[in-house]
mmCIF file of N, CA and C in Angstrom:
data_model
loop_
_atom_site.group_PDB
_atom_site.id
_atom_site.type_symbol
_atom_site.label_atom_id
_atom_site.label_comp_id
_atom_site.label_asym_id
_atom_site.label_seq_id
_atom_site.Cartn_x
_atom_site.Cartn_y
_atom_site.Cartn_z
ATOM 1 N N UNK L 1 -34.614 9.124 2.236
ATOM 2 C CA UNK L 1 -33.359 9.218 2.947
ATOM 3 C C UNK L 1 -32.739 10.572 2.625
ATOM 4 N N UNK L 2 -32.328 11.260 3.661
ATOM 5 C CA UNK L 2 -31.740 12.573 3.473
ATOM 6 C C UNK L 2 -30.322 12.489 2.942
ATOM 7 N N UNK L 3 -29.838 13.611 2.473
ATOM 8 C CA UNK L 3 -28.496 13.676 1.911
ATOM 9 C C UNK L 3 -27.406 13.367 2.942
ATOM 10 N N UNK L 4 -27.490 13.865 4.191
ATOM 11 C CA UNK L 4 -26.448 13.508 5.171
ATOM 12 C C UNK L 4 -26.427 12.009 5.490
ATOM 13 N N UNK L 5 -27.597 11.398 5.560
ATOM 14 C CA UNK L 5 -27.652 9.962 5.838
ATOM 15 C C UNK L 5 -27.076 9.163 4.670
ATOM 16 N N UNK L 6 -27.358 9.589 3.468
ATOM 17 C CA UNK L 6 -26.823 8.916 2.286
ATOM 18 C C UNK L 6 -25.301 9.054 2.223
ATOM 19 N N UNK L 7 -24.815 10.243 2.532
ATOM 20 C CA UNK L 7 -23.365 10.467 2.511
ATOM 21 C C UNK L 7 -22.663 9.644 3.586
ATOM 22 N N UNK L 8 -23.240 9.579 4.780
ATOM 23 C CA UNK L 8 -22.605 8.796 5.843
ATOM 24 C C UNK L 8 -22.671 7.303 5.541
ATOM 25 N N UNK L 9 -23.750 6.838 4.921
ATOM 26 C CA UNK L 9 -23.845 5.431 4.534
ATOM 27 C C UNK L 9 -22.803 5.097 3.476
ATOM 28 N N UNK L 10 -22.643 5.974 2.500
ATOM 29 C CA UNK L 10 -21.640 5.758 1.463
ATOM 30 C C UNK L 10 -20.227 5.752 2.047
ATOM 31 N N UNK L 11 -19.950 6.664 2.955
ATOM 32 C CA UNK L 11 -18.643 6.717 3.604
ATOM 33 C C UNK L 11 -18.389 5.455 4.426
ATOM 34 N N UNK L 12 -19.408 4.966 5.110
ATOM 35 C CA UNK L 12 -19.278 3.739 5.886
ATOM 36 C C UNK L 12 -19.006 2.541 4.986
ATOM 37 N N UNK L 13 -19.696 2.454 3.852
ATOM 38 C CA UNK L 13 -19.480 1.353 2.913
ATOM 39 C C UNK L 13 -18.075 1.393 2.312
ATOM 40 N N UNK L 14 -17.592 2.579 1.966
ATOM 41 C CA UNK L 14 -16.240 2.711 1.432
ATOM 42 C C UNK L 14 -15.188 2.318 2.466
ATOM 43 N N UNK L 15 -15.396 2.718 3.698
ATOM 44 C CA UNK L 15 -14.456 2.386 4.769
ATOM 45 C C UNK L 15 -14.420 0.888 5.016
ATOM 46 N N UNK L 16 -15.593 0.273 5.093
ATOM 47 C CA UNK L 16 -15.643 -1.172 5.319
ATOM 48 C C UNK L 16 -15.049 -1.941 4.141
ATOM 49 N N UNK L 17 -15.235 -1.428 2.938
ATOM 50 C CA UNK L 17 -14.637 -2.061 1.768
ATOM 51 C C UNK L 17 -13.122 -2.005 1.812
ATOM 52 N N UNK L 18 -12.566 -0.847 2.216
ATOM 53 C CA UNK L 18 -11.117 -0.718 2.321
ATOM 54 C C UNK L 18 -10.558 -1.598 3.433
ATOM 55 N N UNK L 19 -11.293 -1.712 4.525
ATOM 56 C CA UNK L 19 -10.871 -2.596 5.614
ATOM 57 C C UNK L 19 -10.841 -4.042 5.127
ATOM 58 N N UNK L 20 -11.827 -4.435 4.335
ATOM 59 C CA UNK L 20 -11.853 -5.794 3.796
ATOM 60 C C UNK L 20 -10.688 -6.034 2.840
ATOM 61 N N UNK L 21 -10.360 -5.046 2.024
ATOM 62 C CA UNK L 21 -9.226 -5.178 1.105
ATOM 63 C C UNK L 21 -7.923 -5.297 1.890
ATOM 64 N N UNK L 22 -7.762 -4.496 2.936
ATOM 65 C CA UNK L 22 -6.539 -4.551 3.743
ATOM 66 C C UNK L 22 -6.416 -5.877 4.482
ATOM 67 N N UNK L 23 -7.541 -6.457 4.891
ATOM 68 C CA UNK L 23 -7.498 -7.741 5.587
ATOM 69 C C UNK L 23 -7.213 -8.876 4.613
ATOM 70 N N UNK L 24 -7.804 -8.831 3.429
ATOM 71 C CA UNK L 24 -7.635 -9.921 2.471
ATOM 72 C C UNK L 24 -6.284 -9.859 1.758
ATOM 73 N N UNK L 25 -5.843 -8.667 1.417
ATOM 74 C CA UNK L 25 -4.591 -8.502 0.670
ATOM 75 C C UNK L 25 -3.836 -7.318 1.272
ATOM 76 N N UNK L 26 -2.998 -7.556 2.290
ATOM 77 C CA UNK L 26 -2.351 -6.445 2.980
ATOM 78 C C UNK L 26 -1.279 -5.733 2.159
ATOM 79 N N UNK L 27 -0.840 -6.309 1.066
ATOM 80 C CA UNK L 27 0.197 -5.693 0.261
ATOM 81 C C UNK L 27 -0.367 -5.240 -1.074
ATOM 82 N N UNK L 28 0.078 -4.081 -1.523
ATOM 83 C CA UNK L 28 -0.308 -3.545 -2.820
ATOM 84 C C UNK L 28 0.932 -3.282 -3.657
ATOM 85 N N UNK L 29 0.712 -2.997 -4.925
ATOM 86 C CA UNK L 29 1.850 -2.714 -5.803
ATOM 87 C C UNK L 29 2.490 -1.389 -5.412
ATOM 88 N N UNK L 30 3.779 -1.318 -5.585
ATOM 89 C CA UNK L 30 4.522 -0.090 -5.323
ATOM 90 C C UNK L 30 4.093 0.964 -6.342
ATOM 91 N N UNK L 31 3.822 2.164 -5.872
ATOM 92 C CA UNK L 31 3.362 3.223 -6.769
ATOM 93 C C UNK L 31 4.509 3.826 -7.577
ATOM 94 N N UNK L 32 5.703 3.740 -7.062
ATOM 95 C CA UNK L 32 6.832 4.351 -7.764
ATOM 96 C C UNK L 32 7.280 3.512 -8.956
ATOM 97 N N UNK L 33 7.407 2.206 -8.753
ATOM 98 C CA UNK L 33 7.890 1.341 -9.839
ATOM 99 C C UNK L 33 6.760 0.546 -10.491
ATOM 100 N N UNK L 34 5.532 0.754 -10.052
ATOM 101 C CA UNK L 34 4.340 0.081 -10.574
ATOM 102 C C UNK L 34 4.425 -1.439 -10.470
ATOM 103 N N UNK L 35 5.110 -1.924 -9.431
ATOM 104 C CA UNK L 35 5.172 -3.349 -9.169
ATOM 105 C C UNK L 35 6.299 -4.085 -9.866
ATOM 106 N N UNK L 36 7.145 -3.400 -10.612
ATOM 107 C CA UNK L 36 8.256 -4.054 -11.298
ATOM 108 C C UNK L 36 9.432 -4.330 -10.358
ATOM 109 N N UNK L 37 9.665 -3.451 -9.396
ATOM 110 C CA UNK L 37 10.822 -3.575 -8.520
ATOM 111 C C UNK L 37 12.001 -2.763 -9.012
ATOM 112 N N UNK L 38 11.828 -2.138 -10.165
ATOM 113 C CA UNK L 38 12.866 -1.293 -10.730
ATOM 114 C C UNK L 38 12.192 -0.248 -11.611
ATOM 115 N N UNK L 39 12.885 0.831 -11.856
ATOM 116 C CA UNK L 39 12.353 1.892 -12.705
ATOM 117 C C UNK L 39 12.584 1.514 -14.166
ATOM 118 N N UNK L 40 11.644 1.865 -15.003
ATOM 119 C CA UNK L 40 11.806 1.631 -16.438
ATOM 120 C C UNK L 40 12.382 2.897 -17.063
ATOM 121 N N UNK L 41 13.424 2.725 -17.840
ATOM 122 C CA UNK L 41 14.017 3.841 -18.562
ATOM 123 C C UNK L 41 14.103 3.464 -20.030
ATOM 124 N N UNK L 42 14.541 4.394 -20.828
ATOM 125 C CA UNK L 42 14.714 4.117 -22.252
ATOM 126 C C UNK L 42 16.163 4.398 -22.644
ATOM 127 N N UNK L 43 16.614 3.655 -23.636
ATOM 128 C CA UNK L 43 17.960 3.923 -24.134
ATOM 129 C C UNK L 43 17.888 5.042 -25.174
ATOM 130 N N UNK L 44 18.993 5.323 -25.827
ATOM 131 C CA UNK L 44 19.019 6.445 -26.771
ATOM 132 C C UNK L 44 18.166 6.194 -28.006
ATOM 133 N N UNK L 45 17.893 4.944 -28.295
ATOM 134 C CA UNK L 45 17.041 4.622 -29.445
ATOM 135 C C UNK L 45 15.561 4.616 -29.092
ATOM 136 N N UNK L 46 15.236 4.788 -27.816
ATOM 137 C CA UNK L 46 13.844 4.839 -27.401
ATOM 138 C C UNK L 46 13.281 3.509 -26.937
ATOM 139 N N UNK L 47 14.109 2.467 -26.892
ATOM 140 C CA UNK L 47 13.642 1.165 -26.439
ATOM 141 C C UNK L 47 13.645 1.118 -24.917
ATOM 142 N N UNK L 48 12.665 0.416 -24.359
ATOM 143 C CA UNK L 48 12.571 0.297 -22.906
ATOM 144 C C UNK L 48 13.663 -0.625 -22.384
ATOM 145 N N UNK L 49 14.205 -0.272 -21.243
ATOM 146 C CA UNK L 49 15.197 -1.122 -20.599
ATOM 147 C C UNK L 49 15.045 -0.999 -19.089
ATOM 148 N N UNK L 50 15.640 -1.946 -18.408
ATOM 149 C CA UNK L 50 15.565 -1.958 -16.953
ATOM 150 C C UNK L 50 16.403 -0.821 -16.382
ATOM 151 N N UNK L 51 15.816 -0.118 -15.416
ATOM 152 C CA UNK L 51 16.512 0.998 -14.809
ATOM 153 C C UNK L 51 17.032 0.655 -13.429
ATOM 154 N N UNK L 52 17.048 1.645 -12.562
ATOM 155 C CA UNK L 52 17.585 1.483 -11.223
ATOM 156 C C UNK L 52 16.664 0.653 -10.334
ATOM 157 N N UNK L 53 17.271 0.041 -9.349
ATOM 158 C CA UNK L 53 16.584 -0.703 -8.295
ATOM 159 C C UNK L 53 15.686 0.269 -7.515
ATOM 160 N N UNK L 54 14.430 -0.103 -7.266
ATOM 161 C CA UNK L 54 13.496 0.783 -6.564
ATOM 162 C C UNK L 54 13.835 0.820 -5.077
ATOM 163 N N UNK L 55 14.083 2.023 -4.556
ATOM 164 C CA UNK L 55 14.422 2.155 -3.145
ATOM 165 C C UNK L 55 13.186 2.151 -2.263
ATOM 166 N N UNK L 56 12.044 2.526 -2.804
ATOM 167 C CA UNK L 56 10.829 2.609 -2.000
ATOM 168 C C UNK L 56 10.356 1.222 -1.562
ATOM 169 N N UNK L 57 10.377 0.263 -2.480
ATOM 170 C CA UNK L 57 9.910 -1.090 -2.147
ATOM 171 C C UNK L 57 11.068 -2.072 -1.997
ATOM 172 N N UNK L 58 12.298 -1.601 -2.095
ATOM 173 C CA UNK L 58 13.512 -2.404 -1.988
ATOM 174 C C UNK L 58 13.567 -3.497 -3.049
ATOM 175 N N UNK L 59 13.007 -3.215 -4.212
ATOM 176 C CA UNK L 59 13.082 -4.137 -5.326
ATOM 177 C C UNK L 59 12.078 -5.271 -5.307
ATOM 178 N N UNK L 60 11.170 -5.276 -4.332
ATOM 179 C CA UNK L 60 10.176 -6.344 -4.246
ATOM 180 C C UNK L 60 8.950 -6.074 -5.108
ATOM 181 N N UNK L 61 8.649 -4.827 -5.364
ATOM 182 C CA UNK L 61 7.491 -4.478 -6.170
ATOM 183 C C UNK L 61 6.204 -4.353 -5.382
ATOM 184 N N UNK L 62 6.238 -4.665 -4.086
ATOM 185 C CA UNK L 62 5.036 -4.554 -3.257
ATOM 186 C C UNK L 62 5.342 -3.731 -2.016
ATOM 187 N N UNK L 63 4.311 -3.082 -1.508
ATOM 188 C CA UNK L 63 4.419 -2.315 -0.272
ATOM 189 C C UNK L 63 3.202 -2.596 0.577
ATOM 190 N N UNK L 64 3.318 -2.413 1.862
ATOM 191 C CA UNK L 64 2.183 -2.622 2.741
ATOM 192 C C UNK L 64 1.214 -1.456 2.578
ATOM 193 N N UNK L 65 -0.075 -1.763 2.579
ATOM 194 C CA UNK L 65 -1.087 -0.721 2.418
ATOM 195 C C UNK L 65 -1.129 0.173 3.648
ATOM 196 N N UNK L 66 -1.567 1.408 3.461
ATOM 197 C CA UNK L 66 -1.604 2.362 4.575
ATOM 198 C C UNK L 66 -2.535 1.905 5.685
ATOM 199 N N UNK L 67 -3.680 1.384 5.306
ATOM 200 C CA UNK L 67 -4.640 0.908 6.308
ATOM 201 C C UNK L 67 -4.077 -0.249 7.111
ATOM 202 N N UNK L 68 -3.398 -1.174 6.453
ATOM 203 C CA UNK L 68 -2.801 -2.303 7.157
ATOM 204 C C UNK L 68 -1.663 -1.837 8.043
ATOM 205 N N UNK L 69 -0.887 -0.836 7.597
ATOM 206 C CA UNK L 69 0.190 -0.286 8.413
ATOM 207 C C UNK L 69 -0.377 0.346 9.681
ATOM 208 N N UNK L 70 -1.457 1.104 9.551
ATOM 209 C CA UNK L 70 -2.081 1.712 10.725
ATOM 210 C C UNK L 70 -2.632 0.648 11.667
ATOM 211 N N UNK L 71 -3.227 -0.415 11.097
ATOM 212 C CA UNK L 71 -3.732 -1.512 11.918
ATOM 213 C C UNK L 71 -2.586 -2.172 12.683
ATOM 214 N N UNK L 72 -1.449 -2.405 12.029
ATOM 215 C CA UNK L 72 -0.304 -3.020 12.696
ATOM 216 C C UNK L 72 0.228 -2.136 13.815
ATOM 217 N N UNK L 73 0.268 -0.819 13.583
ATOM 218 C CA UNK L 73 0.724 0.100 14.632
ATOM 219 C C UNK L 73 -0.217 0.079 15.828
ATOM 220 N N UNK L 74 -1.523 0.069 15.560
ATOM 221 C CA UNK L 74 -2.510 0.049 16.639
ATOM 222 C C UNK L 74 -2.407 -1.244 17.429
ATOM 223 N N UNK L 75 -2.273 -2.383 16.752
ATOM 224 C CA UNK L 75 -2.166 -3.676 17.428
ATOM 225 C C UNK L 75 -0.891 -3.752 18.264
ATOM 226 N N UNK L 76 0.202 -3.212 17.746
ATOM 227 C CA UNK L 76 1.463 -3.237 18.485
ATOM 228 C C UNK L 76 1.366 -2.377 19.743
ATOM 229 N N UNK L 77 0.749 -1.195 19.635
ATOM 230 C CA UNK L 77 0.591 -0.329 20.801
ATOM 231 C C UNK L 77 -0.342 -0.969 21.832
ATOM 232 N N UNK L 78 -1.393 -1.618 21.376
ATOM 233 C CA UNK L 78 -2.324 -2.287 22.290
ATOM 234 C C UNK L 78 -1.635 -3.456 23.002
ATOM 235 N N UNK L 79 -0.876 -4.243 22.224
ATOM 236 C CA UNK L 79 -0.174 -5.393 22.790
ATOM 237 C C UNK L 79 0.877 -4.940 23.806
ATOM 238 N N UNK L 80 1.622 -3.894 23.488
ATOM 239 C CA UNK L 80 2.643 -3.408 24.405
ATOM 240 C C UNK L 80 2.042 -2.761 25.646
ATOM 241 N N UNK L 81 0.861 -2.183 25.506
ATOM 242 C CA UNK L 81 0.230 -1.521 26.647
ATOM 243 C C UNK L 81 -0.465 -2.464 27.595
ATOM 244 N N UNK L 82 -0.782 -3.682 27.158
ATOM 245 C CA UNK L 82 -1.513 -4.613 28.013
ATOM 246 C C UNK L 82 -0.630 -5.711 28.589
ATOM 247 N N UNK L 83 0.649 -5.619 28.433
ATOM 248 C CA UNK L 83 1.536 -6.641 28.981
ATOM 249 C C UNK L 83 1.660 -6.547 30.466
#
C-alpha cells in the first residue's frame, strides 16, 4: 500500500470515528471551565475556591461538539430548503 493510500485511509478512519463520537455523545466538556461550570481560582492562602460563572457554557459545564453543530446547521438548511 502506498503512502497516499495509507494517509487517506487513516484520514477516513479518523473522520468516521469523530462522526461516531458526535452521534453517540453530541456534548463535550467545556474547554474553558473543564466541565465545572465555573472558573477555579485561589484565595490569598493558595487554597482552591469557586470562581466566576462560566459564560462560554452558561454554567452547565458542557458544550455542543463542533461536528454536531455543523451537522445541525446542515440539517436545518436542508429541512428549510425542502419545505
